Amino acid sequence: MRVLGVDPGLTRCGVGVVDGEPGRVGRLVTVEVVRTDPDDELSLRLLALDEALSALIAEHQPQSVAVERVFAQHNVRTVMGTAQAGAVAILAAARAGLPVQTYTPSEVKAAVTGSGQADKAQVTTMVTRLLRLPAPPKPADAADALALAICHIWRGGTQAKIRAATLRTVGGSR
Amino acid sequence: MRVLGVDPGLTRCGVGVVDGEPGRVGRLVTVEVVRTDPDDELSLRLLALDEALSALIAEHQPQSVAVERVFAQHNVRTVMGTAQAGAVAILAAARAGLPVQTYTPSEVKAAVTGSGQADKAQVTTMVTRLLRLPAPPKPADAADALALAICHIWRGGTQAKIRAATLRTVGGSR
């Protein structure tokens, strides 16, 4: 199962691709931060982000995409840019025919650290450990994208297992 | 000058195409509301909106696109959907190679009614009058998209006139 995790942002958009299966050690495929210039027009920034994400999907062929869900409770300006970048990411995945799932920051933190209130350092430590990386992923803010991908693999796995177990039970009762 | 105006929304996205020149009566080319189903997944809704807007651009070949600028001061849920729909509209225009301009609601109201505090009925009345329509545009909430297109034609015209006047002055002083 290959998953693309996207931590949306207009100026810095974290992207990470992870191979993995629920309950197994994952493998880092690629991790990077897509940047767009704050001095450029919004339309050119969204276009650059769309092209970078579409190229990444074409190159690494993930089977699904996990995007962080955006809330409008913090800085208004930042949040609008994040919502716009998130929309571009979700659309790029949909246009490539890939299923998209969104997760809240606390769901992601809980998935990789066991606590929805974990701080950034704790998330980075666990991502480094779970993917057996020799050093924390760089750039540092790309760790969240990998955490999203790991969260999706584990959640997807849980759901798939429940589905499989249900099917077995149904099958056994026949 | 043919302009596509987009009043972004995830459930209802107003779109209107107007032909016009600054200081002249505009002509309505088309007006409609693109709807997506609130029960559908977000990725499918953004994809449906992208496809509808891209088809509209391909069919009517506008030369530029005006999109309402979104603020995060009102209902949080609605605003996130509006920001996402706006991003899809801006990206669709950019992918078609068209220049995009955003306007605040009060800029649009001021452009068509003379007051940035005008209400919806006043905007609809003026759009109907300015485009010499026999009746208010339907659906009713599509009037804002037409107001955006009219605002853009007039603003673009004003800017073009100032530029032309500046060039004449510069030329005359030589």
Short mmCIF file of C-alpha atoms in Angstrom, two decimals:
data_model
loop_
_atom_site.label_atom_id
_atom_site.label_comp_id
_atom_site.label_asym_id
_atom_site.label_seq_id
_atom_site.Cartn_x
_atom_site.Cartn_y
_atom_site.Cartn_z
CA MET A 1 0.00 0.00 0.00
CA ARG A 2 1.61 3.24 -1.16
CA VAL A 3 0.27 6.47 0.34
CA LEU A 4 0.95 10.12 -0.41
CA GLY A 5 0.59 12.35 2.65
CA VAL A 6 0.07 16.07 2.10
CA ASP A 7 0.45 18.73 4.80
CA PRO A 8 -1.10 21.60 2.86
CA GLY A 9 0.38 25.08 2.75
CA LEU A 10 0.61 27.76 0.11
CA THR A 11 4.18 28.87 0.89
CA ARG A 12 5.39 25.46 2.09
CA CYS A 13 3.46 22.28 1.30
CA GLY A 14 4.87 19.11 2.89
CA VAL A 15 4.58 15.93 0.81
CA GLY A 16 5.68 12.43 1.74
CA VAL A 17 5.21 9.03 0.14
CA VAL A 18 5.31 5.89 2.30
CA ASP A 19 4.98 2.21 1.46
CA GLY A 20 3.49 0.12 4.23
CA GLU A 21 0.93 -2.23 5.61
CA PRO A 22 -0.89 -2.05 8.92
CA GLY A 23 1.22 -3.49 11.75
CA ARG A 24 4.43 -3.53 9.71
CA VAL A 25 7.37 -1.16 9.45
CA GLY A 26 6.78 1.36 6.69
CA ARG A 27 9.29 2.44 4.06
CA LEU A 28 10.03 6.01 3.10
CA VAL A 29 9.75 6.50 -0.68
CA THR A 30 10.21 10.26 -0.89
CA VAL A 31 9.75 13.37 1.20
CA GLU A 32 9.98 17.02 0.23
CA VAL A 33 8.48 20.47 0.66
CA VAL A 34 6.88 22.16 -2.35
CA ARG A 35 7.40 25.92 -2.10
CA THR A 36 5.63 28.74 -3.91
CA ASP A 37 6.71 32.38 -3.87
CA PRO A 38 4.53 34.63 -1.63
CA ASP A 39 5.28 37.50 -4.04
CA ASP A 40 3.68 35.66 -6.97
CA GLU A 41 0.02 35.98 -7.89
CA LEU A 42 -2.30 33.53 -6.15
CA SER A 43 -3.32 31.91 -9.45
CA LEU A 44 0.32 31.18 -10.35
CA ARG A 45 0.99 29.77 -6.90
CA LEU A 46 -1.98 27.40 -7.05
CA LEU A 47 -0.93 26.36 -10.56
CA ALA A 48 2.67 25.68 -9.46
CA LEU A 49 1.42 23.60 -6.53
CA ASP A 50 -0.98 21.67 -8.76
CA GLU A 51 1.80 20.90 -11.24
CA ALA A 52 4.25 19.80 -8.51
CA LEU A 53 1.68 17.50 -6.86
CA SER A 54 0.49 16.04 -10.18
CA ALA A 55 4.12 15.33 -11.17
CA LEU A 56 4.74 13.65 -7.81
CA ILE A 57 1.65 11.47 -8.22
CA ALA A 58 2.68 10.53 -11.77
CA GLU A 59 6.22 9.66 -10.67
CA HIS A 60 5.52 7.69 -7.48
CA GLN A 61 2.05 6.28 -8.28
CA PRO A 62 0.52 6.25 -4.80
CA GLN A 63 -2.69 4.23 -4.35
CA SER A 64 -4.32 6.76 -2.07
CA VAL A 65 -3.79 10.24 -0.68
CA ALA A 66 -4.10 11.55 2.89
CA VAL A 67 -4.52 15.31 3.38
CA GLU A 68 -4.57 17.22 6.64
CA ARG A 69 -8.00 18.69 7.37
CA VAL A 70 -7.95 22.44 7.83
CA PHE A 71 -9.70 24.38 10.58
CA ALA A 72 -10.47 28.08 10.53
CA GLN A 73 -9.81 28.64 14.22
CA HIS A 74 -6.30 30.08 14.03
CA ASN A 75 -4.69 32.85 11.97
CA VAL A 76 -7.23 33.84 9.31
CA ARG A 77 -4.73 34.65 6.53
CA THR A 78 -2.74 31.46 6.97
CA VAL A 79 -5.90 29.36 7.18
CA MET A 80 -7.26 30.64 3.87
CA GLY A 81 -3.97 29.79 2.12
CA THR A 82 -3.98 26.37 3.78
CA ALA A 83 -7.57 25.72 2.70
CA GLN A 84 -6.73 26.72 -0.88
CA ALA A 85 -3.59 24.55 -0.96
CA GLY A 86 -5.57 21.67 0.54
CA ALA A 87 -8.23 22.01 -2.16
CA VAL A 88 -5.52 21.88 -4.87
CA ALA A 89 -4.05 18.71 -3.30
CA ILE A 90 -7.44 16.99 -3.01
CA LEU A 91 -8.31 17.96 -6.58
CA ALA A 92 -4.95 16.74 -7.94
CA ALA A 93 -5.57 13.36 -6.29
CA ALA A 94 -9.17 13.18 -7.54
CA ARG A 95 -8.10 14.07 -11.08
CA ALA A 96 -5.62 11.17 -10.94
CA GLY A 97 -8.49 8.90 -9.89
CA LEU A 98 -7.10 8.33 -6.39
CA PRO A 99 -9.19 8.03 -3.21
CA VAL A 100 -8.59 10.88 -0.76
CA GLN A 101 -8.98 10.84 2.99
CA THR A 102 -8.62 13.84 5.30
CA TYR A 103 -7.41 13.65 8.91
CA THR A 104 -7.37 16.21 11.69
CA PRO A 105 -3.98 17.11 13.20
CA SER A 106 -4.93 15.36 16.45
CA GLU A 107 -5.92 12.15 14.63
CA VAL A 108 -2.49 12.13 13.00
CA LYS A 109 -0.66 12.83 16.25
CA ALA A 110 -2.63 10.14 18.05
CA ALA A 111 -1.88 7.64 15.27
CA VAL A 112 1.91 8.02 15.41
CA THR A 113 2.53 8.97 19.08
CA GLY A 114 -0.51 7.65 20.95
CA SER A 115 -1.47 11.18 22.01
CA GLY A 116 -3.57 13.73 20.12
CA GLN A 117 -1.77 16.48 22.05
CA ALA A 118 1.78 15.46 21.09
CA ASP A 119 4.12 18.26 20.05
CA LYS A 120 6.01 18.56 16.77
CA ALA A 121 9.26 17.11 18.16
CA GLN A 122 7.44 14.00 19.41
CA VAL A 123 5.79 13.48 16.00
CA THR A 124 9.18 13.83 14.25
CA THR A 125 10.80 11.38 16.70
CA MET A 126 8.10 8.78 16.07
CA VAL A 127 8.11 9.23 12.28
CA THR A 128 11.90 8.75 12.30
CA ARG A 129 11.54 5.63 14.44
CA LEU A 130 8.55 4.12 12.60
CA LEU A 131 10.21 4.48 9.21
CA ARG A 132 13.61 3.41 10.66
CA LEU A 133 15.30 6.50 9.28
CA PRO A 134 18.94 7.13 10.21
CA ALA A 135 18.08 10.78 11.00
CA PRO A 136 14.93 12.94 11.27
CA PRO A 137 13.41 13.68 7.85
CA LYS A 138 14.50 16.91 6.19
CA PRO A 139 13.13 19.50 5.72
CA ALA A 140 11.87 19.28 9.32
CA ASP A 141 8.34 20.42 8.45
CA ALA A 142 7.96 17.53 6.01
CA ALA A 143 7.66 15.11 8.96
CA ASP A 144 3.94 15.91 9.26
CA ALA A 145 3.33 14.75 5.69
CA LEU A 146 4.96 11.41 6.52
CA ALA A 147 2.92 11.17 9.73
CA LEU A 148 -0.23 11.67 7.64
CA ALA A 149 0.77 8.84 5.29
CA ILE A 150 1.57 6.53 8.25
CA CYS A 151 -1.74 7.46 9.92
CA HIS A 152 -3.61 6.59 6.72
CA ILE A 153 -1.86 3.23 6.32
CA TRP A 154 -2.74 2.26 9.89
CA ARG A 155 -6.29 3.54 9.77
CA GLY A 156 -6.91 1.99 6.37
CA GLY A 157 -5.49 -1.23 7.70
CA THR A 158 -7.75 -1.22 10.71
CA GLN A 159 -10.79 -0.63 8.57
CA ALA A 160 -9.70 -3.30 6.10
CA LYS A 161 -9.14 -5.78 8.94
CA ILE A 162 -12.56 -5.08 10.45
CA ARG A 163 -14.11 -5.53 7.01
CA ALA A 164 -12.20 -8.78 6.47
CA ALA A 165 -13.18 -10.04 9.93
CA THR A 166 -16.81 -9.16 9.27
CA LEU A 167 -16.73 -10.99 5.96
CA ARG A 168 -15.17 -14.06 7.64
CA THR A 169 -17.85 -14.02 10.35
CA VAL A 170 -20.61 -13.66 7.77
CA GLY A 171 -19.02 -16.40 5.69
CA GLY A 172 -18.61 -18.72 8.71
CA SER A 173 -22.23 -18.40 9.76
CA ARG A 174 -23.51 -19.62 6.44
CA MET B 1 -13.69 41.87 -23.52
CA ARG B 2 -15.31 38.67 -22.31
CA VAL B 3 -15.18 37.98 -18.57
CA LEU B 4 -16.17 34.98 -16.48
CA GLY B 5 -17.30 35.94 -12.98
CA VAL B 6 -17.28 33.26 -10.28
CA ASP B 7 -19.07 33.54 -6.94
CA PRO B 8 -17.44 30.53 -5.30
CA GLY B 9 -19.36 27.99 -3.24
CA LEU B 10 -19.10 24.26 -2.76
CA THR B 11 -22.84 23.51 -2.75
CA ARG B 12 -23.78 26.35 -5.11
CA CYS B 13 -21.19 28.13 -7.25
CA GLY B 14 -22.49 31.07 -9.27
CA VAL B 15 -20.94 31.58 -12.71
CA GLY B 16 -21.67 34.29 -15.24
CA VAL B 17 -20.08 35.33 -18.52
CA VAL B 18 -20.41 38.92 -19.72
CA ASP B 19 -19.17 40.69 -22.86
CA GLY B 20 -18.45 44.34 -22.38
CA GLU B 21 -16.21 47.34 -22.46
CA PRO B 22 -15.78 50.05 -19.85
CA GLY B 23 -18.50 52.69 -20.13
CA ARG B 24 -20.67 50.62 -22.43
CA VAL B 25 -23.66 48.40 -21.86
CA GLY B 26 -22.55 44.83 -21.26
CA ARG B 27 -24.09 41.73 -22.81
CA LEU B 28 -25.04 38.60 -20.89
CA VAL B 29 -23.50 35.51 -22.49
CA THR B 30 -24.49 32.89 -19.95
CA VAL B 31 -25.36 32.56 -16.28
CA GLU B 32 -25.85 29.48 -14.15
CA VAL B 33 -25.24 27.89 -10.78
CA VAL B 34 -22.99 24.85 -10.57
CA ARG B 35 -24.18 22.56 -7.79
CA THR B 36 -22.41 19.72 -6.03
CA ASP B 37 -24.05 17.28 -3.65
CA PRO B 38 -23.26 17.92 0.06
CA ASP B 39 -23.58 14.16 0.65
CA ASP B 40 -20.74 13.40 -1.78
CA GLU B 41 -17.10 13.13 -0.74
CA LEU B 42 -15.18 16.40 -0.80
CA SER B 43 -12.78 15.13 -3.48
CA LEU B 44 -15.66 14.26 -5.82
CA ARG B 45 -17.29 17.65 -5.22
CA LEU B 46 -14.09 19.55 -6.03
CA LEU B 47 -13.59 17.39 -9.12
CA ALA B 48 -17.16 18.01 -10.32
CA LEU B 49 -16.72 21.76 -9.83
CA ASP B 50 -13.38 21.72 -11.67
CA GLU B 51 -14.91 19.84 -14.59
CA ALA B 52 -17.93 22.17 -14.81
CA LEU B 53 -15.79 25.32 -14.72
CA SER B 54 -13.24 23.95 -17.21
CA ALA B 55 -16.08 23.01 -19.59
CA LEU B 56 -17.58 26.49 -19.22
CA ILE B 57 -14.21 28.13 -20.00
CA ALA B 58 -13.71 25.86 -23.03
CA GLU B 59 -17.21 26.61 -24.34
CA HIS B 60 -17.37 30.37 -23.82
CA GLN B 61 -13.66 31.29 -24.10
CA PRO B 62 -13.51 34.21 -21.64
CA GLN B 63 -10.38 36.39 -21.77
CA SER B 64 -10.15 36.79 -18.02
CA VAL B 65 -11.73 35.54 -14.82
CA ALA B 66 -12.96 37.45 -11.76
CA VAL B 67 -13.41 35.51 -8.51
CA GLU B 68 -14.87 36.77 -5.25
CA ARG B 69 -12.25 37.00 -2.51
CA VAL B 70 -13.09 34.97 0.55
CA PHE B 71 -12.78 36.12 4.13
CA ALA B 72 -12.70 33.90 7.18
CA GLN B 73 -14.74 36.18 9.40
CA HIS B 74 -18.14 34.52 9.09
CA ASN B 75 -19.36 30.96 9.48
CA VAL B 76 -16.26 28.75 9.68
CA ARG B 77 -17.70 25.72 7.88
CA THR B 78 -19.11 27.73 5.01
CA VAL B 79 -15.93 29.74 4.65
CA MET B 80 -13.71 26.68 4.29
CA GLY B 81 -15.95 25.33 1.53
CA THR B 82 -15.96 28.73 -0.15
CA ALA B 83 -12.15 28.95 0.06
CA GLN B 84 -11.82 25.48 -1.45
CA ALA B 85 -14.29 26.23 -4.25
CA GLY B 86 -12.51 29.54 -4.90
CA ALA B 87 -9.17 27.76 -5.17
CA VAL B 88 -10.65 25.32 -7.71
CA ALA B 89 -12.01 28.25 -9.78
CA ILE B 90 -8.71 30.16 -9.71
CA LEU B 91 -6.80 27.00 -10.62
CA ALA B 92 -9.18 26.16 -13.49
CA ALA B 93 -8.61 29.65 -14.91
CA ALA B 94 -4.83 29.46 -14.46
CA ARG B 95 -4.71 26.03 -16.11
CA ALA B 96 -6.52 27.54 -19.10
CA GLY B 97 -3.87 30.28 -19.22
CA LEU B 98 -6.31 33.03 -18.22
CA PRO B 99 -5.50 35.99 -15.96
CA VAL B 100 -7.41 35.92 -12.67
CA GLN B 101 -8.41 38.85 -10.50
CA THR B 102 -10.09 38.62 -7.09
CA TYR B 103 -12.47 41.24 -5.69
CA THR B 104 -13.96 41.70 -2.24
CA PRO B 105 -17.77 41.66 -1.93
CA SER B 106 -17.78 45.39 -1.12
CA GLU B 107 -15.66 46.22 -4.20
CA VAL B 108 -18.21 44.40 -6.35
CA LYS B 109 -21.19 46.07 -4.67
CA ALA B 110 -19.57 49.50 -5.01
CA ALA B 111 -18.83 48.85 -8.69
CA VAL B 112 -22.41 48.04 -9.67
CA THR B 113 -24.47 50.08 -7.16
CA GLY B 114 -22.13 52.87 -6.04
CA SER B 115 -22.25 51.61 -2.44
CA GLY B 116 -20.08 48.94 -0.83
CA GLN B 117 -22.89 48.32 1.67
CA ALA B 118 -25.61 47.62 -0.91
CA ASP B 119 -27.88 44.65 -0.22
CA LYS B 120 -28.47 41.65 -2.46
CA ALA B 121 -31.71 43.04 -3.95
CA GLN B 122 -29.94 46.27 -4.96
CA VAL B 123 -27.11 44.33 -6.64
CA THR B 124 -29.65 42.19 -8.53
CA THR B 125 -31.59 45.29 -9.63
CA MET B 126 -28.45 46.95 -10.97
CA VAL B 127 -27.16 43.81 -12.72
CA THR B 128 -30.56 43.45 -14.42
CA ARG B 129 -30.47 47.12 -15.46
CA LEU B 130 -26.80 47.23 -16.54
CA LEU B 131 -27.16 44.14 -18.74
CA ARG B 132 -30.62 45.30 -19.98
CA LEU B 133 -32.18 42.00 -19.01
CA PRO B 134 -35.99 41.64 -19.34
CA ALA B 135 -36.09 40.08 -15.83
CA PRO B 136 -33.69 39.49 -12.91
CA PRO B 137 -31.17 36.71 -13.71
CA LYS B 138 -32.11 33.23 -12.56
CA PRO B 139 -31.15 31.47 -10.39
CA ALA B 140 -31.26 34.53 -8.12
CA ASP B 141 -27.93 33.80 -6.47
CA ALA B 142 -26.18 33.87 -9.84
CA ALA B 143 -26.55 37.68 -9.95
CA ASP B 144 -23.39 38.05 -7.85
CA ALA B 145 -21.35 36.22 -10.47
CA LEU B 146 -22.57 38.67 -13.12
CA ALA B 147 -21.82 41.60 -10.79
CA LEU B 148 -18.25 40.27 -10.45
CA ALA B 149 -17.83 40.12 -14.23
CA ILE B 150 -19.24 43.66 -14.63
CA CYS B 151 -16.97 44.92 -11.82
CA HIS B 152 -13.96 43.40 -13.57
CA ILE B 153 -14.83 44.92 -16.95
CA TRP B 154 -15.18 48.37 -15.40
CA ARG B 155 -12.12 48.10 -13.21
CA GLY B 156 -10.02 46.73 -16.04
CA GLY B 157 -11.31 49.53 -18.19
CA THR B 158 -10.52 52.18 -15.62
CA GLN B 159 -7.01 50.85 -15.25
CA ALA B 160 -6.57 50.63 -19.01
CA LYS B 161 -7.86 54.22 -19.41
CA ILE B 162 -5.50 55.56 -16.73
CA ARG B 163 -2.64 53.74 -18.41
CA ALA B 164 -3.64 55.14 -21.80
CA ALA B 165 -3.98 58.66 -20.36
CA THR B 166 -0.58 58.35 -18.69
CA LEU B 167 0.97 57.21 -21.94
CA ARG B 168 -0.65 60.14 -23.79
CA THR B 169 0.63 62.62 -21.17
CA VAL B 170 4.11 61.13 -21.30
CA GLY B 171 3.99 61.15 -25.08
CA GLY B 172 2.73 64.77 -25.18
CA SER B 173 5.45 66.06 -22.86
CA ARG B 174 8.22 64.75 -25.04
#
